[in-house]
Coordinates of C-alpha atoms in Angstrom, one line a residue:
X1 CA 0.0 0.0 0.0
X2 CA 1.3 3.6 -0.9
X3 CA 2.2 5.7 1.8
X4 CA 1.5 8.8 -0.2
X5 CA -1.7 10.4 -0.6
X6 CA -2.4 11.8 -4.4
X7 CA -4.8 14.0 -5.4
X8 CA -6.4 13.7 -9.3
X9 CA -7.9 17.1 -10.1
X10 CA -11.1 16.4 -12.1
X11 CA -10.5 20.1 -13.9
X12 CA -7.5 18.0 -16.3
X13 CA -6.7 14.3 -14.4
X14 CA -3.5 16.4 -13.2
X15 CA -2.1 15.9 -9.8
X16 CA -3.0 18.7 -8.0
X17 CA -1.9 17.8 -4.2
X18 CA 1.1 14.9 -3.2
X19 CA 1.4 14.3 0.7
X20 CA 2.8 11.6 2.9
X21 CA 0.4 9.7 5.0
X22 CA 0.3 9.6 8.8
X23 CA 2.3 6.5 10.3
X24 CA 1.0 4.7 13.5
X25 CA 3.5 7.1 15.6
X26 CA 2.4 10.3 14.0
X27 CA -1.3 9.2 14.6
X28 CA 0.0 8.5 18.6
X29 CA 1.9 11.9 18.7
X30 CA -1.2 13.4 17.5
X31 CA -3.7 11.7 20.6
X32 CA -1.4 12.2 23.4
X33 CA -1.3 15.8 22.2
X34 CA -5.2 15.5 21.8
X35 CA -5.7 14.7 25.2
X36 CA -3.1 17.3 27.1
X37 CA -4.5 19.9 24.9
X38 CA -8.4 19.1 26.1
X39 CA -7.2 19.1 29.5
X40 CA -6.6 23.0 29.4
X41 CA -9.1 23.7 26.3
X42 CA -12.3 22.4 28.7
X43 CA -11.3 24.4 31.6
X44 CA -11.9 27.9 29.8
X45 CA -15.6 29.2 30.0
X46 CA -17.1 29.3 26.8
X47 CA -16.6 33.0 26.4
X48 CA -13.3 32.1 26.3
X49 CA -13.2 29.6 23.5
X50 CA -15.7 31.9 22.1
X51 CA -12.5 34.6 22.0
X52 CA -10.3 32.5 20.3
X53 CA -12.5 30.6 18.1
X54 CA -14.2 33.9 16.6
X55 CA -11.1 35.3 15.3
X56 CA -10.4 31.3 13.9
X57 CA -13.3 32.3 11.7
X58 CA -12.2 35.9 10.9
X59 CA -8.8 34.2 9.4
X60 CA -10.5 31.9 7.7
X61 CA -12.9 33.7 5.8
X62 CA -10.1 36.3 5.0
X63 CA -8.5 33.4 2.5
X64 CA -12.2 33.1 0.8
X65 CA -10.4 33.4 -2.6
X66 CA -7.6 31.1 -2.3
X67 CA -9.6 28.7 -0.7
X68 CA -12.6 29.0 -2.9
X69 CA -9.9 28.4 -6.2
X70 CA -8.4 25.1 -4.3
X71 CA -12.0 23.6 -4.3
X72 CA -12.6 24.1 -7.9
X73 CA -9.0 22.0 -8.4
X74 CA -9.3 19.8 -5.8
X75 CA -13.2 18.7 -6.7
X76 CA -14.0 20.2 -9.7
X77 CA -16.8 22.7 -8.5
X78 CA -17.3 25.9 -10.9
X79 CA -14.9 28.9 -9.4
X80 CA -18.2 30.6 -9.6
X81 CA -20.0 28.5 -6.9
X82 CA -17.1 27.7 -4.5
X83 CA -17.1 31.0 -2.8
X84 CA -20.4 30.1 -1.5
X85 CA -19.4 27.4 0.7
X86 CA -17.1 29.5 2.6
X87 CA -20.1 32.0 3.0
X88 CA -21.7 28.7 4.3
X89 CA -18.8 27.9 6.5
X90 CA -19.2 31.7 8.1
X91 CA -22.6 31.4 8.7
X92 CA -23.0 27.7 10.6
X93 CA -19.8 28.6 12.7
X94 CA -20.6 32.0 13.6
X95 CA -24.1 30.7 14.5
X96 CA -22.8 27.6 16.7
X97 CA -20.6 30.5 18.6
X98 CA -23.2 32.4 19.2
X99 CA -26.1 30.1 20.8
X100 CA -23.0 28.5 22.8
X101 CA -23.6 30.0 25.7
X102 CA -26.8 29.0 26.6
X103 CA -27.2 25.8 24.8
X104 CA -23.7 24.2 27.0
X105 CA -25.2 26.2 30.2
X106 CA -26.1 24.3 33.2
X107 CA -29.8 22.6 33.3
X108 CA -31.2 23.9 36.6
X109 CA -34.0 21.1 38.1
X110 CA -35.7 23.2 40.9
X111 CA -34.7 24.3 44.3
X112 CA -34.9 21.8 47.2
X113 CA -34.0 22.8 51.0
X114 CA -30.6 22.0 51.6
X115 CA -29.9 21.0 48.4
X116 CA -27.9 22.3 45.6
X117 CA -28.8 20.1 41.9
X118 CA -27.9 20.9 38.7
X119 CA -26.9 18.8 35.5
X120 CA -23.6 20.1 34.2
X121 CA -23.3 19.3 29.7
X122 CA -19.4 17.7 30.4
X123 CA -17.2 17.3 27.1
X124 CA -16.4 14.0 26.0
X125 CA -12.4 14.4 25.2
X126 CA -11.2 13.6 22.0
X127 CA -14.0 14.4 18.7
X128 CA -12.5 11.9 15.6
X129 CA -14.4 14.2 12.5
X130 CA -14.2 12.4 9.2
X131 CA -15.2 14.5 6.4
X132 CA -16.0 13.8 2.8
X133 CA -15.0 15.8 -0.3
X134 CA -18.1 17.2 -1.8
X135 CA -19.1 20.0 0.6
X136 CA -15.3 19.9 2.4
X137 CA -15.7 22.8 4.5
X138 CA -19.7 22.5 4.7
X139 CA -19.7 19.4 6.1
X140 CA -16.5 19.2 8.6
X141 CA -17.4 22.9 10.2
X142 CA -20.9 21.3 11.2
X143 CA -18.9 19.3 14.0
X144 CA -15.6 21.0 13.9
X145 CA -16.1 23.9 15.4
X146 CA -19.1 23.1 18.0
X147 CA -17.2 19.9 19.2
X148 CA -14.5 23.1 19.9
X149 CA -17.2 24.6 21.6
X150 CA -18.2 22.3 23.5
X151 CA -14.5 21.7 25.2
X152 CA -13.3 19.0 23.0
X153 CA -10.6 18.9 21.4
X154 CA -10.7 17.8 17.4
X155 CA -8.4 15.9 15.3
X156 CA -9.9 16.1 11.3
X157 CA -9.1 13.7 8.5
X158 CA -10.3 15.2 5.2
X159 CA -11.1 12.7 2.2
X160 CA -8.0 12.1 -0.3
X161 CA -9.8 14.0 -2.9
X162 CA -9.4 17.5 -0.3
X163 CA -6.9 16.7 1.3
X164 CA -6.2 21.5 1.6
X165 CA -8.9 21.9 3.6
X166 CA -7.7 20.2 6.4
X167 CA -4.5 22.3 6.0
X168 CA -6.6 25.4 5.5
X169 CA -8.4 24.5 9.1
X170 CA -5.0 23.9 10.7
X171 CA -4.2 27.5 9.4
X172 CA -7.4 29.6 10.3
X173 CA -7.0 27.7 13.8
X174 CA -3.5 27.9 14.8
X175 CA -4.5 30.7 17.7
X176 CA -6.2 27.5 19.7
X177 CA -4.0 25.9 22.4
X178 CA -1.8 23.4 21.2
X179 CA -3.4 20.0 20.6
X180 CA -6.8 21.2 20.3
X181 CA -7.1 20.9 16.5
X182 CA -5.0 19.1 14.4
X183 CA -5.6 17.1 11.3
X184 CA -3.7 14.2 10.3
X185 CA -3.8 12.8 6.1
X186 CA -4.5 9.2 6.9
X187 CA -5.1 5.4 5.0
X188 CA -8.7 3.9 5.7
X189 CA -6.4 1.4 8.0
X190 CA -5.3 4.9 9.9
X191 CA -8.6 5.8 10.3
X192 CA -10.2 2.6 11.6
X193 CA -7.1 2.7 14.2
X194 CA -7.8 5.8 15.3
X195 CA -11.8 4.8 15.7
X196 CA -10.4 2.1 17.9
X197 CA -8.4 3.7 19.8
X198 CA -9.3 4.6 23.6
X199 CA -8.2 7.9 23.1
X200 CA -10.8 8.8 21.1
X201 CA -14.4 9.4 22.8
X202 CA -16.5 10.1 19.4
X203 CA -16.6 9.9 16.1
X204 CA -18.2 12.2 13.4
X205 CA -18.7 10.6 10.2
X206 CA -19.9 12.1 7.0
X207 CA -19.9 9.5 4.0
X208 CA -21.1 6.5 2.1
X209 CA -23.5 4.1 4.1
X210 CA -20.7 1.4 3.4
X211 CA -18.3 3.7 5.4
X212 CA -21.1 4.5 7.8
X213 CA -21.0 0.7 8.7
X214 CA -17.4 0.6 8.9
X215 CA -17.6 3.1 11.9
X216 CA -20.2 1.8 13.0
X217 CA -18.5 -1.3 13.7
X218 CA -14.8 -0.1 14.8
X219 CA -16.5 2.5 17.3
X220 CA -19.4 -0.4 18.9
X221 CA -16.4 -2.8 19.8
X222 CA -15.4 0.4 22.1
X223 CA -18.9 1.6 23.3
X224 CA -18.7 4.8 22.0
X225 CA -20.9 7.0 19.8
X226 CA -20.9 7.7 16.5
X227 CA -22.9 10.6 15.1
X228 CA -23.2 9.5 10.9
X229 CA -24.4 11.7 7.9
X230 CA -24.5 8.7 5.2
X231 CA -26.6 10.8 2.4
X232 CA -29.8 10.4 1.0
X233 CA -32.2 9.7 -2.2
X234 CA -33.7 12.9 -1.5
X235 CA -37.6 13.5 -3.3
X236 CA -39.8 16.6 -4.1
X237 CA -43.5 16.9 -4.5
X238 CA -45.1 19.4 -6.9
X239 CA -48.6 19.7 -5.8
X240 CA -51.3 21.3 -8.2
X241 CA -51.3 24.4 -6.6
X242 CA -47.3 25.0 -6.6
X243 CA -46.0 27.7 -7.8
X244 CA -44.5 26.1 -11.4
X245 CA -42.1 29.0 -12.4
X246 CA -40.6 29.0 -8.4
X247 CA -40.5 25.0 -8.5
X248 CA -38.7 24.6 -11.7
X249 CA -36.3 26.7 -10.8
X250 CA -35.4 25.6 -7.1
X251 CA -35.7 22.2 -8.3
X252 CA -33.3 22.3 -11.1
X253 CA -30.8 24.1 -8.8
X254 CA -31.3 21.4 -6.3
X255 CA -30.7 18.6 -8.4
X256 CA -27.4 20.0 -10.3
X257 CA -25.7 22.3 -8.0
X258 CA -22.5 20.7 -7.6
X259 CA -23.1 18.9 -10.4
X260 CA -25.8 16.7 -8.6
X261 CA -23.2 15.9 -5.6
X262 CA -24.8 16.5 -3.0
X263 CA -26.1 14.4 0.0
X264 CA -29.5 16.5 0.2
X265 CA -29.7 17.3 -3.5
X266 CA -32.7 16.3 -5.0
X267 CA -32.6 12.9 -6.9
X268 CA -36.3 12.1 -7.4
X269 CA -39.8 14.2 -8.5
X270 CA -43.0 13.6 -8.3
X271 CA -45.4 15.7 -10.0
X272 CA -49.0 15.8 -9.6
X273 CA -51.0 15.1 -13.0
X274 CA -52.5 18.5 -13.4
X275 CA -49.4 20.4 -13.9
X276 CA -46.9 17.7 -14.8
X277 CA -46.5 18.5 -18.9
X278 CA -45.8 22.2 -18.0
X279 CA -43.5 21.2 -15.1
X280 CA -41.6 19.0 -16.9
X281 CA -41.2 20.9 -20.3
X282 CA -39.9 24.5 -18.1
X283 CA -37.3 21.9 -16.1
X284 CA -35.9 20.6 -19.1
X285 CA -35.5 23.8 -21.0
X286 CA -33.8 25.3 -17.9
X287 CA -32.1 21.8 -18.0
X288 CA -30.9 23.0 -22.0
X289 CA -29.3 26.5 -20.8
X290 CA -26.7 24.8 -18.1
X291 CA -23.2 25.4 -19.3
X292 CA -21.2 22.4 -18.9
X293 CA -17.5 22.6 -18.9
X294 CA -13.9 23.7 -17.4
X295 CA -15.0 24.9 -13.8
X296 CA -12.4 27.7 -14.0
X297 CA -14.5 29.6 -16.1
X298 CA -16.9 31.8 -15.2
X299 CA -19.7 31.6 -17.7
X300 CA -19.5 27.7 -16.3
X301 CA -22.1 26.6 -13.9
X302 CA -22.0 22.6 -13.9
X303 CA -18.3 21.8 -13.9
X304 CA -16.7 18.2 -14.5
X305 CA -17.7 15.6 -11.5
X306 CA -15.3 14.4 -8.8
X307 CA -13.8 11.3 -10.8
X308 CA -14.5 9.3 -14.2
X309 CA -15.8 6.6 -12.3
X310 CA -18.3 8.5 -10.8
X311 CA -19.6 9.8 -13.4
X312 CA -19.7 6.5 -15.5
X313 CA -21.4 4.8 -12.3
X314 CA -24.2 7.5 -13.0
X315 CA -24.3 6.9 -17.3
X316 CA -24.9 3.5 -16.0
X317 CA -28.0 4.3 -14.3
X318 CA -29.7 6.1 -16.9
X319 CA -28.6 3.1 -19.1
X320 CA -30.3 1.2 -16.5
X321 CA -33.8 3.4 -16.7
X322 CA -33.5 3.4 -20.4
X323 CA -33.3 -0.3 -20.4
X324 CA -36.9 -0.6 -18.8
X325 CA -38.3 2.0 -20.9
X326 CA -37.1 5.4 -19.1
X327 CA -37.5 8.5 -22.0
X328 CA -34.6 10.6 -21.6
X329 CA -35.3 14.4 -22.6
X330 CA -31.5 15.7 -22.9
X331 CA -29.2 15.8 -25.9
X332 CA -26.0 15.0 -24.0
X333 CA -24.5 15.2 -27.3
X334 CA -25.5 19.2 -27.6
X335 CA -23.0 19.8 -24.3
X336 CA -19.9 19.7 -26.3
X337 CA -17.4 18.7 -22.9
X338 CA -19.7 15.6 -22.3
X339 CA -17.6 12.9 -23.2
X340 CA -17.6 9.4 -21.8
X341 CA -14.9 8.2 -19.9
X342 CA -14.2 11.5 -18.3
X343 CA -15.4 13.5 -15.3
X344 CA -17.5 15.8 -17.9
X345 CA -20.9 14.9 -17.7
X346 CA -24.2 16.9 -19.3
X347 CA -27.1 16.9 -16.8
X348 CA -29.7 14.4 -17.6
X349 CA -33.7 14.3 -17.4
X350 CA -35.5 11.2 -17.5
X351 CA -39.8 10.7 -17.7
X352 CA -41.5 7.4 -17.7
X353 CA -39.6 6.3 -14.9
X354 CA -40.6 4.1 -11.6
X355 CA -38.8 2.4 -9.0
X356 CA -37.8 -0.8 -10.0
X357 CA -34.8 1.7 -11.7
X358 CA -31.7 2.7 -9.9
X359 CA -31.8 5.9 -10.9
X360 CA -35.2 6.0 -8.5
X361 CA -34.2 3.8 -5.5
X362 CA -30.6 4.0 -5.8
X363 CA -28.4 7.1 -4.6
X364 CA -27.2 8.9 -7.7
X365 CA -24.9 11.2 -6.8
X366 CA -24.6 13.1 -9.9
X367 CA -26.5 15.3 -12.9
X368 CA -29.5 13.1 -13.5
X369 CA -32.8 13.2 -12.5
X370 CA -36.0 10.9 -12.6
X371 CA -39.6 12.7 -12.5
X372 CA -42.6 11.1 -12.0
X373 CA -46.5 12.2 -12.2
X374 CA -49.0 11.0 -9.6
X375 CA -52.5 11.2 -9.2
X376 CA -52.2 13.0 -5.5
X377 CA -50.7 13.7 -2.1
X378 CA -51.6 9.9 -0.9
X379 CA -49.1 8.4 -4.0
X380 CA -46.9 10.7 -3.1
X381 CA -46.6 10.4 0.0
X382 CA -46.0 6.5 -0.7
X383 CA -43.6 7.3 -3.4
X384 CA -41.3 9.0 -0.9
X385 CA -41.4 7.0 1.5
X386 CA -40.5 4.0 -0.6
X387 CA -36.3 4.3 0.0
X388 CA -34.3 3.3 2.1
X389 CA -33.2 6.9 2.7
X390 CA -34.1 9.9 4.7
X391 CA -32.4 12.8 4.5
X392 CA -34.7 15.6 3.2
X393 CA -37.9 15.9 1.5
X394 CA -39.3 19.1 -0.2
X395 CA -43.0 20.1 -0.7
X396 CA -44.1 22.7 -3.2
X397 CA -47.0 24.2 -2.4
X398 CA -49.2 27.4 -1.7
X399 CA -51.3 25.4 1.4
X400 CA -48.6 25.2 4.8
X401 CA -51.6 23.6 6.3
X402 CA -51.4 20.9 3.6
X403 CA -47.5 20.8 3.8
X404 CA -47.4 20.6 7.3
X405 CA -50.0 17.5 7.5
X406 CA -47.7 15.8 4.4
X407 CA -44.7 16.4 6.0
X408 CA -45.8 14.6 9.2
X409 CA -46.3 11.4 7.4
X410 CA -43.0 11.3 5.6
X411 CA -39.9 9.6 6.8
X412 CA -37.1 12.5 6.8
X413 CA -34.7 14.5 9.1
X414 CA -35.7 17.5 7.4
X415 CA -38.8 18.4 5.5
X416 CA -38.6 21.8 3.6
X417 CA -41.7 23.6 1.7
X418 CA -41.1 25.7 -1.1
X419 CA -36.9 25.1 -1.2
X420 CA -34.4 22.4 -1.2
X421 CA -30.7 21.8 -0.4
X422 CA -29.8 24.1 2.1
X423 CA -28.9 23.6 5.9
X424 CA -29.7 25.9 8.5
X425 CA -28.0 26.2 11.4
X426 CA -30.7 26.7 13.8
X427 CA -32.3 23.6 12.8
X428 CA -30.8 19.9 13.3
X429 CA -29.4 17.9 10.8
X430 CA -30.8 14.7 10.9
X431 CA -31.1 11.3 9.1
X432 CA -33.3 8.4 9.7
X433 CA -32.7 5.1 7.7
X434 CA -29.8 4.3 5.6
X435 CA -29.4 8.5 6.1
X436 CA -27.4 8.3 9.2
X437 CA -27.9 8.2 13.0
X438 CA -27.4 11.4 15.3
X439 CA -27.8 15.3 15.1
X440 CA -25.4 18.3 14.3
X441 CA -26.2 22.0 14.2
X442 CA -28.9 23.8 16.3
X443 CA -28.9 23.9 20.2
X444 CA -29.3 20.0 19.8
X445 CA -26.7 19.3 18.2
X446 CA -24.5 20.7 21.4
X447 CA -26.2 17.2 23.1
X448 CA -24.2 14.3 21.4
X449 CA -20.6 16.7 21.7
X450 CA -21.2 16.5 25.2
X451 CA -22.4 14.0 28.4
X452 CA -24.7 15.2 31.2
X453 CA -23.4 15.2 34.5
X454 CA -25.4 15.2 37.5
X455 CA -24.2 17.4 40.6
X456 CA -26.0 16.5 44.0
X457 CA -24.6 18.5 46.7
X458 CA -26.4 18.7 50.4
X459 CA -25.4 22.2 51.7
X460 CA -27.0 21.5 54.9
X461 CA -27.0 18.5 57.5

């Protein structure tokens, strides 16, 4: 096994980032330093961390454009999108900061005579954050920097295919004590080790559900908890009274922004009968204007996807729906970078579809989309729930009274009316299914970075 870690850029299959992986003694000199560092880090008030932590963010956000060109090399996303994660990464951090304070405060339980109770929200020690490459700073900030909060201390490893924003983390962070963030370029062996080991008091794991397991299992044979974002096969429902112009154009966005890599992009529509022709024929001539091609340029705004093979795994899906009588309604041939065998892939939109295709009950991952019509909210309703994901689910609608009885009977973490893909901060992030266990974001989220602990002291005998 190579002890290098090599980044392939999908921008032109160059190598964009070389860099030695951790050994078993850098992963033990990074623990030991782990733990001394908590020590200190958990006993500061959270107006302290606060102070330190803040500025973190400042520095951060002051490299927007460096960092916003390294994503576009490192995972192919159009220069003109990447600044928005960083805005992304401001807002969730800055919003975790700020509710801090009284979601880690004490939980008071009532005065009793000669009594003093309370339940103190202790940190667990060491956080283990595993992060993925499609939203790389997006997705590691969600636990990164409340697990910081919280008293933890964090050690990152950042997928092969980012392996900068880890270093760009170390750099915004540098102010914090030593050993209470560090990041470490590791193997999948390094990881599991480090899941193992009983320095380590959590895990949070953003992935595939076959990585998901693999925690799973490393971090059960220890006891301790794993919170895991595993993605999603996430629907929308146009209902008759939707607004068509605002649908079409949220929808579209949500199911090719990032090239369709998202965990909570939408992979799956269902449109009810009375407005289905229109819906469909406005998505697929919004569908016709995307401008496919190198992500460095700025009239580009579906750039190349994360690999080849991704990108052939989802050709073979609409080969799949094609197979069993799927329409496709895009020219791939009229985007002139689609080519096969490369990253470059022209966003796809398939009709007469059902689920006994992939591209309806499989995670896609990637610029094609499957929409179905149906008869009401009741098909629906079953339609969406028919997956062995839950992630989101989005309504579109001009009844909330509708949207919130629909949303009551479908199986999500997160039901959204009138929008799609988007996290906010004050909400928690949640998965049921193959989607994950656990919660991150909102005052909840404060709840698995930390244990309660009870304090019973008689003041008077």
């Amino acid at each position: 096994m190579s002890d290098t870690l090599k980044t392939i850029s999908p921008v032109d299959n160059s190598v964009y980032v070389e860099r030695p992986l951790a050994a078993q003694g850098d992963i033990d000199s990074a623990l030991d330093a782990a733990i001394a560092g908590q020590n200190e880090w958990r006993a500061m008030t959270v107006a302290e961390r606060a102070a330190l932590l803040t500025p973190a963010v400042d520095a951060f956000v002051a490299a927007k454009d460096d960092i916003a060109l390294e994503i576009t090399w490192q995972m192919g996303r159009p220069l003109s999108q990447a600044p928005g994660e960083i805005a992304g990464f401001e807002e969730r951090a800055r919003h975790m900061i700020a509710i801090a304070g009284d979601a880690l405060a004490d939980v008071q339980v009532g005065d009793k005579q000669g009594f003093t109770r309370f339940i103190r929200r202790a940190p667990l020690g060491v956080v283990f954050v595993v992060a993925p490459w499609n939203y790389p700073y997006l997705t590691a900030v969600n636990a990164v920097v409340p697990a910081l909060m919280a008293g933890n201390s964090v050690l990152l490893k950042h997928s092969a295919q980012t392996p900068l924003c880890a270093e760009r983390f170390s750099e915004a962070f540098a102010g914090l004590p030593a050993g209470v963030f560090q990041h470490l370029h590791m193997s999948h062996g390094g990881v599991d080790a480090v899941v193992r080991d009983g320095r380590v008091a959590f895990v949070s794991f953003t992935g595939s559900v076959g990585g998901g397991h693999a925690i799973q299992h490393s971090a059960a044979d220890r006891f301790i908890a794993a919170n895991l974002e595993l993605g999603g096969k996430d629907p929308a429902y146009v209902r008759s009274d939707a607004d068509l112009a605002h649908a079409i154009e949220t929808l579209v966005d949500g199911a090719f922004f990032n090239s369709g890599q998202s965990c909570c992009g939408i992979e799956r529509i269902y449109v009810h009968g009375d407005v289905y022709d229109d819906f469909v024929d406005g998505f697929v001539d919004l569908t016709k204007g995307y401008r496919l091609g190198n992500p460095l340029d700025p009239e580009t705004n579906i750039g190349p996807m994360v690999r080849a093979s991704a990108a052939s795994a989802v050709r073979g899906q609409i080969a799949d729906a094609l197979a069993k009588g799927g329409r496709a309604l895009i020219d791939a041939a009229s985007f002139a970078a689609d080519k096969d065998g490369s990253p470059y892939m022209a966003p796809q939109v398939m009709v007469d579809v059902d689920h006994s295709m992939a591209l309806m009950n499989e995670e896609t991952f990637g610029p094609a989309i499957g929409i179905m019509k149906v008869a009401g909210d009741d098909e629906a309703v079953a339609l969406m729930n028919d997956s062995d994901y839950g992630l989101t689910a989005s309504i579109f609608t001009a009844d909330e009274d509708a949207a919130l009885a629909i949303g009551d009977t479908v199986d999500t973490g997160t039901w959204f009316m009138n929008r799609c893909d988007y996290l906010d901060p004050a909400l928690a992030w949640v998965g049921v299914k193959d989607s994950g266990r656990g919660c991150s974001l909102s005052a909840l989220g404060y709840d698995y970075l930390t244990r309660p602990k009870s304090f019973h002291l008689r003041t008077s005998l």
